[in-house]
Tab-separated table of C-alpha atoms in Angstrom:
chain	number	residue	atom	x	y	z
A	7	UNK	CA	101.483	69.964	87.382
A	8	UNK	CA	104.706	70.612	89.231
A	9	UNK	CA	104.448	72.298	92.570
A	10	UNK	CA	106.901	74.506	94.390
A	11	UNK	CA	110.282	72.859	94.669
A	12	UNK	CA	113.134	73.642	97.033
A	13	UNK	CA	116.733	72.557	97.163
A	14	UNK	CA	118.576	71.250	98.951
A	15	UNK	CA	116.062	69.402	101.102
A	16	UNK	CA	118.589	69.090	103.925
A	17	UNK	CA	121.607	71.212	104.689
A	18	UNK	CA	124.112	70.881	107.498
A	19	UNK	CA	126.382	73.850	107.982
A	20	UNK	CA	129.102	74.585	110.473
A	21	UNK	CA	128.641	77.756	112.452
A	22	UNK	CA	130.055	80.634	110.503
A	23	UNK	CA	129.495	79.142	107.060
A	24	UNK	CA	127.368	80.788	104.403
A	25	UNK	CA	124.424	78.885	102.910
A	26	UNK	CA	122.155	79.405	99.911
A	27	UNK	CA	118.680	77.923	99.691
A	28	UNK	CA	116.842	77.747	96.395
A	29	UNK	CA	113.148	77.969	95.593
A	30	UNK	CA	111.478	77.213	92.265
A	31	UNK	CA	107.919	78.546	92.399
A	32	UNK	CA	104.989	77.335	90.357
A	33	UNK	CA	105.351	78.623	86.798
A	34	UNK	CA	103.549	81.895	86.304
A	35	UNK	CA	103.133	82.665	89.988
A	36	UNK	CA	103.849	86.297	90.593
A	37	UNK	CA	104.175	86.260	94.365
A	38	UNK	CA	106.830	84.406	96.304
A	39	UNK	CA	107.265	84.132	100.056
A	40	UNK	CA	109.899	82.802	102.417
A	41	UNK	CA	109.067	81.536	105.892
A	42	UNK	CA	111.177	80.222	108.748
A	43	UNK	CA	109.767	77.402	110.871
A	44	UNK	CA	111.623	76.610	114.043
A	45	UNK	CA	111.044	73.309	115.810
A	46	UNK	CA	107.616	73.214	117.434
A	47	UNK	CA	106.557	76.527	115.937
A	48	UNK	CA	104.409	77.649	113.072
A	49	UNK	CA	105.923	79.213	109.969
A	50	UNK	CA	107.052	82.802	110.435
A	51	UNK	CA	107.152	85.264	107.574
A	52	UNK	CA	110.544	86.369	106.355
A	53	UNK	CA	110.134	88.176	103.053
A	54	UNK	CA	107.876	88.682	100.039
A	55	UNK	CA	108.517	89.225	96.338
A	56	UNK	CA	106.198	90.367	93.626
A	57	UNK	CA	107.956	89.351	90.434
A	58	UNK	CA	111.559	90.489	90.938
A	59	UNK	CA	110.715	93.220	93.409
A	60	UNK	CA	111.234	92.516	97.091
A	61	UNK	CA	108.296	94.378	98.562
A	62	UNK	CA	108.653	93.340	102.174
A	63	UNK	CA	111.660	92.069	104.056
A	64	UNK	CA	110.464	93.023	107.486
A	65	UNK	CA	110.630	89.452	108.785
A	66	UNK	CA	114.304	88.856	108.046
A	67	UNK	CA	115.841	88.374	111.508
A	68	UNK	CA	119.160	90.046	110.834
A	69	UNK	CA	121.309	91.548	108.123
A	70	UNK	CA	122.909	88.132	107.707
A	71	UNK	CA	119.774	87.090	105.813
A	72	UNK	CA	119.424	88.132	102.214
A	73	UNK	CA	116.926	87.064	99.550
A	74	UNK	CA	116.767	87.681	95.835
A	75	UNK	CA	114.627	86.844	92.839
A	76	UNK	CA	116.473	88.542	89.987
A	77	UNK	CA	114.349	87.343	87.074
A	78	UNK	CA	111.046	87.087	88.837
A	79	UNK	CA	111.070	83.307	88.992
A	80	UNK	CA	113.647	81.334	90.995
A	81	UNK	CA	114.499	82.785	94.376
A	82	UNK	CA	117.487	82.280	96.633
A	83	UNK	CA	117.627	82.839	100.376
A	84	UNK	CA	121.166	83.360	101.555
A	85	UNK	CA	122.312	83.238	105.155
A	86	UNK	CA	125.768	84.519	105.930
A	87	UNK	CA	127.860	83.459	108.903
A	88	UNK	CA	125.263	80.961	110.089
A	89	UNK	CA	124.508	80.694	113.790
A	90	UNK	CA	122.909	77.865	115.734
A	91	UNK	CA	119.698	79.842	116.123
A	92	UNK	CA	119.347	79.763	112.335
A	93	UNK	CA	118.584	76.032	112.518
A	94	UNK	CA	115.056	75.659	111.189
A	95	UNK	CA	113.003	74.556	108.213
A	96	UNK	CA	112.885	77.249	105.548
A	97	UNK	CA	109.686	77.196	103.550
A	98	UNK	CA	109.038	78.832	100.232
A	99	UNK	CA	105.532	79.521	98.942
A	100	UNK	CA	104.146	81.033	95.789
A	101	UNK	CA	100.790	82.350	94.705
A	102	UNK	CA	99.057	84.033	91.814
A	103	UNK	CA	98.526	87.723	92.087
A	104	UNK	CA	94.811	87.297	92.561
A	105	UNK	CA	93.587	88.892	95.739
A	106	UNK	CA	90.177	87.317	95.380
A	107	UNK	CA	91.483	83.783	95.104
A	108	UNK	CA	94.450	83.999	97.369
A	109	UNK	CA	96.194	80.747	98.220
A	110	UNK	CA	99.819	80.183	98.998
A	111	UNK	CA	101.293	76.934	97.693
A	112	UNK	CA	104.133	75.669	99.812
A	113	UNK	CA	107.274	73.821	98.913
A	114	UNK	CA	108.615	70.866	100.925
A	115	UNK	CA	111.077	73.056	102.778
A	116	UNK	CA	114.804	72.984	103.404
A	117	UNK	CA	115.852	71.753	106.819
A	118	UNK	CA	118.949	73.673	107.893
A	119	UNK	CA	120.991	72.380	110.797
A	120	UNK	CA	123.832	74.554	112.046
A	121	UNK	CA	126.385	72.688	114.140
B	21	UNK	CA	100.153	93.392	115.978
B	22	UNK	CA	98.232	90.360	114.808
B	23	UNK	CA	98.499	87.062	116.611
B	24	UNK	CA	97.112	83.562	116.230
B	25	UNK	CA	96.810	81.250	119.213
B	26	UNK	CA	96.264	77.517	119.088
B	27	UNK	CA	96.073	76.468	122.723
B	28	UNK	CA	96.507	72.719	122.211
B	29	UNK	CA	99.821	71.301	121.007
B	30	UNK	CA	98.384	67.797	120.829
B	31	UNK	CA	94.838	66.520	120.546
B	32	UNK	CA	94.022	62.821	120.638
B	33	UNK	CA	90.572	61.513	119.778
B	34	UNK	CA	89.114	58.129	118.972
B	35	UNK	CA	88.004	57.289	115.453
B	36	UNK	CA	84.398	58.326	115.009
B	37	UNK	CA	84.505	60.910	117.795
B	38	UNK	CA	83.935	64.624	117.136
B	39	UNK	CA	86.954	66.852	116.687
B	40	UNK	CA	87.409	70.523	117.499
B	41	UNK	CA	90.731	72.250	116.966
B	42	UNK	CA	90.756	75.648	118.607
B	43	UNK	CA	92.059	78.839	117.081
B	44	UNK	CA	91.835	82.343	118.520
B	45	UNK	CA	93.209	85.461	116.942
B	46	UNK	CA	93.909	89.042	117.817
B	47	UNK	CA	93.519	91.641	115.123
B	48	UNK	CA	91.609	94.883	115.182
B	49	UNK	CA	90.381	94.853	111.584
B	50	UNK	CA	88.564	92.306	109.411
B	51	UNK	CA	90.936	89.434	108.881
B	52	UNK	CA	90.825	86.453	106.603
B	53	UNK	CA	91.297	83.171	108.404
B	54	UNK	CA	92.671	79.919	107.032
B	55	UNK	CA	93.368	76.395	108.167
B	56	UNK	CA	96.446	74.697	106.730
B	57	UNK	CA	97.224	71.001	107.201
B	58	UNK	CA	100.439	69.036	106.991
B	59	UNK	CA	100.139	65.266	106.705
B	60	UNK	CA	103.114	63.093	107.572
B	61	UNK	CA	105.960	63.608	105.113
B	62	UNK	CA	103.891	65.962	102.987
B	63	UNK	CA	104.020	69.690	102.452
B	64	UNK	CA	101.855	72.285	104.070
B	65	UNK	CA	98.598	72.712	102.175
B	66	UNK	CA	95.477	74.806	102.449
B	67	UNK	CA	92.530	72.987	104.007
B	68	UNK	CA	89.921	75.701	104.047
B	69	UNK	CA	89.373	79.457	104.287
B	70	UNK	CA	86.592	81.257	106.039
B	71	UNK	CA	85.430	83.308	103.063
B	72	UNK	CA	84.656	80.150	101.102
B	73	UNK	CA	82.326	78.849	103.792
B	74	UNK	CA	82.881	75.343	102.473
B	75	UNK	CA	83.370	71.908	103.961
B	76	UNK	CA	86.547	70.121	103.010
B	77	UNK	CA	87.082	66.465	103.957
B	78	UNK	CA	84.199	66.872	106.376
B	79	UNK	CA	85.848	69.788	108.182
B	80	UNK	CA	84.152	73.128	108.718
B	81	UNK	CA	85.202	76.321	110.454
B	82	UNK	CA	83.146	79.360	111.304
B	83	UNK	CA	84.598	82.774	111.935
B	84	UNK	CA	83.227	84.178	115.195
B	85	UNK	CA	84.221	87.815	115.301
B	86	UNK	CA	82.739	88.335	118.742
B	87	UNK	CA	84.898	85.643	120.259
B	88	UNK	CA	87.735	86.210	117.741
B	89	UNK	CA	87.794	82.491	117.056
B	90	UNK	CA	88.002	80.229	114.026
B	91	UNK	CA	87.706	76.717	115.428
B	92	UNK	CA	87.998	73.739	113.077
B	93	UNK	CA	85.386	71.034	113.525
B	94	UNK	CA	84.564	67.608	112.195
B	95	UNK	CA	81.700	65.466	113.520
B	96	UNK	CA	83.386	62.077	113.053
B	97	UNK	CA	87.169	61.786	113.049
B	98	UNK	CA	88.906	59.408	110.653
B	99	UNK	CA	92.370	57.899	110.981
B	100	UNK	CA	93.495	59.760	107.847
B	101	UNK	CA	92.779	63.061	109.629
B	102	UNK	CA	95.874	62.566	111.772
B	103	UNK	CA	98.167	65.482	110.900
B	104	UNK	CA	99.469	68.873	112.019
B	105	UNK	CA	96.925	71.640	111.687
B	106	UNK	CA	97.860	75.321	111.521
B	107	UNK	CA	95.495	78.232	111.801
B	108	UNK	CA	96.593	81.326	109.883
B	109	UNK	CA	95.457	84.925	109.530
B	110	UNK	CA	95.769	87.418	106.714
B	111	UNK	CA	94.927	90.970	107.598
B	112	UNK	CA	92.477	91.419	104.745
B	113	UNK	CA	92.215	92.090	101.050
B	114	UNK	CA	95.356	93.705	99.711
B	115	UNK	CA	97.486	92.069	102.365
B	116	UNK	CA	99.700	89.138	101.580
B	117	UNK	CA	101.429	88.145	104.797
B	118	UNK	CA	100.152	85.098	106.669
B	119	UNK	CA	100.526	84.880	110.423
B	120	UNK	CA	100.452	81.287	111.664
B	121	UNK	CA	99.689	79.738	114.994
B	122	UNK	CA	102.043	77.176	116.491
B	123	UNK	CA	99.942	74.290	115.291
B	124	UNK	CA	98.016	71.410	116.829
B	125	UNK	CA	98.924	67.813	116.210
B	126	UNK	CA	95.784	65.744	115.797
B	127	UNK	CA	96.093	62.052	116.490
B	128	UNK	CA	93.102	59.844	115.701
B	129	UNK	CA	93.193	56.602	117.622
B	130	UNK	CA	91.786	53.598	115.738
């Protein structure tokens, strides 16, 4: 079946521009996660949704970052007034709500380059 | 705060040689540990988890709470094992956040 998809796959933005990154999770997956992966680093947690509720946004690096999942399916990560330090791969992952069989399925990522 | 350390950025081994990718963690409770793998031009995917105590693609990993380690091992490396490997920690049942290490790039030399 279809896995997690993300669009666009690549995004180049000029410093100061706003960007929106989309994530389509696996159908029926309740939980959705966003991670930021800088060059040479592992993924770092940004935020977590359970259905449409954003239960944890403790990893968002600044108030320029905003995420939503209004209908409990597709999610959008928005970055306002992009800065060079925002350049990274943004990963989306989804999982079922089963604690006993927990696995996060990752999308291919969106590579954001801020010039 | 929880932390995952993978001390080697790059590990090169010859085909057929044993492989050990190191992972140490710091967490005061009872964590769940995972290994994720990313093959070239593919997405990050789960390789194995400590609670399953299974062998996947010949890889095994044992959680050593005394040494706070979760090293990934394979007795005979294959060329197709070349990939980025990430160790990750979840702070236990009811938690959802994964904390990743920086990753180790495994290169298997034919």
